[in-house]
Coordinates of C-alpha atoms in Angstrom, one line a residue:
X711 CA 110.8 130.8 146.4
X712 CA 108.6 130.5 143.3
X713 CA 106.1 128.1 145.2
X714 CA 105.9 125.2 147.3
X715 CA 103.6 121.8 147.4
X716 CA 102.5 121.1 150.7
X717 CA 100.4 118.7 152.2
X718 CA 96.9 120.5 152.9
X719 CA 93.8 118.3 152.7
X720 CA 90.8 120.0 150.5
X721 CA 89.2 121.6 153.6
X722 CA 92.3 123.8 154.7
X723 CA 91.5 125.1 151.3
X724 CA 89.1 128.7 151.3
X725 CA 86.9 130.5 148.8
X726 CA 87.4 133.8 148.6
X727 CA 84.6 135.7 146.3
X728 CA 86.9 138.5 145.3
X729 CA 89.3 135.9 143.6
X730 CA 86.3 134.0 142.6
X731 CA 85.2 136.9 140.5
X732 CA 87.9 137.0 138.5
X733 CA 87.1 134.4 136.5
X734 CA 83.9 133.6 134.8
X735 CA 82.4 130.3 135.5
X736 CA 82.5 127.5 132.9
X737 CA 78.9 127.2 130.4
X738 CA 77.6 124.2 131.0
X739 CA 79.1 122.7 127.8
X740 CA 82.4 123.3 129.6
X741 CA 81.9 121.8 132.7
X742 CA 80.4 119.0 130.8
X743 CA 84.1 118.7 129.0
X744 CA 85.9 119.5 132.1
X745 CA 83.5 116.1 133.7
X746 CA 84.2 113.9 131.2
X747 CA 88.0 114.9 131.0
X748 CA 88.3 114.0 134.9
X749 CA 86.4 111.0 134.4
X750 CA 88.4 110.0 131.4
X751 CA 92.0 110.1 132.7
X752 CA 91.0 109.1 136.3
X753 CA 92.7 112.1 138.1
X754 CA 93.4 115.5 137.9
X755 CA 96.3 116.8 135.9
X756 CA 96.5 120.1 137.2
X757 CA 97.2 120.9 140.6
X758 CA 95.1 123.2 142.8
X759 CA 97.0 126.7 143.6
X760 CA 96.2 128.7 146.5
X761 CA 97.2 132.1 147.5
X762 CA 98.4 132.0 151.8
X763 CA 97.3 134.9 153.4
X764 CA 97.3 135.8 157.3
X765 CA 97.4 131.3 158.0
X766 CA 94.5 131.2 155.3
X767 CA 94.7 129.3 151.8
X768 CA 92.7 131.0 149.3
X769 CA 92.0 129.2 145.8
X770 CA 93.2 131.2 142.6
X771 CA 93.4 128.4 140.3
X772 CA 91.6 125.5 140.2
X773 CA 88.2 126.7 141.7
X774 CA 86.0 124.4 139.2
X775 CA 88.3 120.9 140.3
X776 CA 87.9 122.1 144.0
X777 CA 84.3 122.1 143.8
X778 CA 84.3 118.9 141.2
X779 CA 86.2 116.9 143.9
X780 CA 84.3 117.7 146.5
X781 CA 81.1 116.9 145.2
X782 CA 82.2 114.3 142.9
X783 CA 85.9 113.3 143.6
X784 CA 85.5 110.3 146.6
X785 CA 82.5 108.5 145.1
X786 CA 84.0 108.5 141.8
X787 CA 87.3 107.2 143.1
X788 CA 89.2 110.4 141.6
X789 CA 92.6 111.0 144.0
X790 CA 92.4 114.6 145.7
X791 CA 94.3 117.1 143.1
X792 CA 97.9 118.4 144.4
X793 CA 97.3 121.9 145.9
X794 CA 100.8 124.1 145.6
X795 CA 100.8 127.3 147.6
X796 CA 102.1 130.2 145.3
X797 CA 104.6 131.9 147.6
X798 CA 105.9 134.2 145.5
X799 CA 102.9 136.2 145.0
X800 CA 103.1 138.9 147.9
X801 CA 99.6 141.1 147.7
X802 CA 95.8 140.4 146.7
X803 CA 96.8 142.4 143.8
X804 CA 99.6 140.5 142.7
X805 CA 97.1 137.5 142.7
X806 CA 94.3 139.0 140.9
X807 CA 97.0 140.1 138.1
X808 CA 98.5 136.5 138.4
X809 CA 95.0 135.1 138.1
X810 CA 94.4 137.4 134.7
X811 CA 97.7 136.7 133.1
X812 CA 97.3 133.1 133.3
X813 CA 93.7 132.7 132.5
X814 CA 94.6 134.7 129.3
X815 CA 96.9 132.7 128.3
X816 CA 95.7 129.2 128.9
X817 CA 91.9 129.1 128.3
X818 CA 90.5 129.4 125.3
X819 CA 88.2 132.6 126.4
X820 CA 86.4 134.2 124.1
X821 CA 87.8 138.0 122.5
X822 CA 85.3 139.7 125.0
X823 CA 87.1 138.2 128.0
X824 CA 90.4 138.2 126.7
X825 CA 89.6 142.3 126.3
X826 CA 88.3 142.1 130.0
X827 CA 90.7 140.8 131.9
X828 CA 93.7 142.5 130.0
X829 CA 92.2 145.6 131.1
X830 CA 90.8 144.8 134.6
X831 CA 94.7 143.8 135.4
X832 CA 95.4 147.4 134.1
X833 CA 92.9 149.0 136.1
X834 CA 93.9 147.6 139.3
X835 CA 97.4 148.3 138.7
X836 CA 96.3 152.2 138.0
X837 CA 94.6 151.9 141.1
X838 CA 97.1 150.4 143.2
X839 CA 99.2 152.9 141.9
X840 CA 97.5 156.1 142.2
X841 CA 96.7 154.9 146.3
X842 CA 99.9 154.4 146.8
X843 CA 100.8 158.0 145.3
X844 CA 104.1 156.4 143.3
X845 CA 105.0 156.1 139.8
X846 CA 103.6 157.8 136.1
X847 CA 100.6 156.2 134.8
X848 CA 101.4 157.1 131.7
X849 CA 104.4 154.9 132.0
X850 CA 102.5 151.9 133.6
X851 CA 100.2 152.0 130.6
X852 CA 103.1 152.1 128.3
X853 CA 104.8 149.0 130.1
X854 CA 101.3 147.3 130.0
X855 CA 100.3 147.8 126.4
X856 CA 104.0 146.5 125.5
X857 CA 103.7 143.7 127.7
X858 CA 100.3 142.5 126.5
X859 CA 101.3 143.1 122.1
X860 CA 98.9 145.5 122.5
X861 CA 98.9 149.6 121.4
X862 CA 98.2 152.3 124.2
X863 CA 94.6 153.5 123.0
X864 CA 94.2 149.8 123.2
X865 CA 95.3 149.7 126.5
X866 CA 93.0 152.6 127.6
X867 CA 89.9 151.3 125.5
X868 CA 90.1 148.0 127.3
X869 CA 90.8 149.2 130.6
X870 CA 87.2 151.2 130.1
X871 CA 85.9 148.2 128.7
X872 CA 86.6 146.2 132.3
X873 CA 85.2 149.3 134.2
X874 CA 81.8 149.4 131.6
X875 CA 81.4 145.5 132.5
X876 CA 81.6 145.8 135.7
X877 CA 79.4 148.3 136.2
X878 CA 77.2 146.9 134.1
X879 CA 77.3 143.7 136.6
X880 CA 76.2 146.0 139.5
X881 CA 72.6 146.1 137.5
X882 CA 72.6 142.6 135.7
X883 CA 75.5 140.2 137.0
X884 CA 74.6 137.5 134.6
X885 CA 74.3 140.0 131.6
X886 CA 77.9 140.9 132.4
X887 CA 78.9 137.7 132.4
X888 CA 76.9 136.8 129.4
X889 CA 79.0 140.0 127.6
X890 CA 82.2 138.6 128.8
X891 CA 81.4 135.3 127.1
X892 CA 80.6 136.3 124.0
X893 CA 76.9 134.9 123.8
X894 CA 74.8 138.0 123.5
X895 CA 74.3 140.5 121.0
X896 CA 76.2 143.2 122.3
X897 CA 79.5 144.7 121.0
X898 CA 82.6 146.2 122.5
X899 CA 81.7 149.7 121.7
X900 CA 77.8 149.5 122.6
X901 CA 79.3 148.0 126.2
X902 CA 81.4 151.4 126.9
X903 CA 78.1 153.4 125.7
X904 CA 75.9 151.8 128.2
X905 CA 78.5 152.0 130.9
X906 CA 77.9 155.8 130.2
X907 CA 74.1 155.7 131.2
X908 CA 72.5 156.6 134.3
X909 CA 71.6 153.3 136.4
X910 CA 68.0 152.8 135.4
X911 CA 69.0 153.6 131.6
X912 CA 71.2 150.7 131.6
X913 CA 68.9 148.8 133.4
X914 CA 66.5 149.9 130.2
X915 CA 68.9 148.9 127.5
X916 CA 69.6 145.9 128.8
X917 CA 65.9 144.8 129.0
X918 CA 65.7 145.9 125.1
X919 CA 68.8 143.2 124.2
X920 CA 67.3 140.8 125.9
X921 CA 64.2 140.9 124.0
X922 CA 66.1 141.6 120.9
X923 CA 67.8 138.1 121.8
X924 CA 64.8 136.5 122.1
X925 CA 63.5 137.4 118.9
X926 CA 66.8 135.8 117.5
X927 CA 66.8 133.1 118.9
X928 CA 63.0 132.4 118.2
X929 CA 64.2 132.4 114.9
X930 CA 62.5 135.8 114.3
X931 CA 63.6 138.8 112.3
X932 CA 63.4 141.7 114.7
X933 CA 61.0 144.3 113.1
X934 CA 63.5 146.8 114.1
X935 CA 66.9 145.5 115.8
X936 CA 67.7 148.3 118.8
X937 CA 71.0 150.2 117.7
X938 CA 72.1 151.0 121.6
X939 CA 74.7 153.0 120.6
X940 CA 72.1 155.4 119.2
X941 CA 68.8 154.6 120.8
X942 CA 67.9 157.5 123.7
X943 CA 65.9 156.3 126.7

């Protein structure tokens, strides 16, 4: 069984914050779109898809028109979207690569997250399979990069890229989302050189991009622009 619709009502429906990580939230110009889309049509075209686990529902696609139709839906007269319950995917894992494949392929993310998710899905599945004491990573990464169009020292470089942003996060959440967006100043090999730092040094770096940001967008020229892939702290 690929999936199945079934009648749940919104509130049978769970957030769960590790799928919720997965994706980065909409920018505000986005949920503005995604408003004026709903409001447009008059319903949702896209159902709501939920992952069951242990009697729960959890939501791995469709977390912004939950929330929309909860807070918006009845008062605006918008019918509840469909919710289909994705059977066929049989661990956490299995969702969270789901969750990566699709997101890649439909949204229009920006390079950064594209790189992200490509190799977050990677790294999970090294993970999985270096637990579960099975298989060649080697091979996996092979499969992968083939998969995804993409060469093996891509493959590796992105996967470190998903590991620098999320450690990154663990200092500066909304840094790390900014990065994955694409709106700050900070490029795919100055993320994997901060990931490198000590804690505190990231911490540092980070404060020095922000004010380099600043500057920019005060429509300032920077005396002298930080290099952070040179810069010592």
């Amino acid at each position: 069984m690929l999936h199945e619709e079934r009648e749940l009502v919104l509130t049978d429906i769970e957030w769960d914050e590790e799928f919720a990580d997965v994706m980065r939230p909409h920018l505000p110009e986005e949920a503005d779109a995604f408003t004026e889309s709903v409001m447009s049509v008059g319903k949702f075209t896209d159902p709501i898809l939920v992952y069951p686990e242990d009697g729960r529902y959890l939501v791995i696609d469709g977390h912004h028109r939950w929330r929309w139709y909860l807070n918006y839906g009845p008062g605006a007269g918008i019918e509840a979207p469909t919710v289909v319950v994705m059977d066929r995917l049989n661990s956490r894992a299995a969702a969270k690569y789901w969750m990566r494949v699709t997101q890649n392929g439909r949204r229009n993310l920006p390079i950064e997250d594209q790189r992200f998710h490509r190799g977050k899905a990677l790294s999970e599945q090294v993970t999985a399979m270096r637990e579960s004491e099975t298989g060649s990573v080697a091979d996996l990464v092979k499969e992968f990069a083939e998969d995804n169009d993409i060469s093996h020292r891509t493959a590796y470089r992105e996967k470190a890229y998903a590991e620098a942003v999320d450690l990154i996060a663990r200092v500066d959440k909304p840094m790390s989302e900014n990065i994955r967006a694409g709106v700050v100043g900070i490029n795919y090999d100055e993320t994997l050189w901060l990931s490198k730092r000590r804690p505190v040094d990231i911490a540092k770096g980070l404060e020095n991009l922000k004010a380099d940001r600043q500057v920019k967008d005060n429509g300032e020229v920077p005396a002298a622009a930080p290099n952070l892939a040179r810069e010592r702290y």
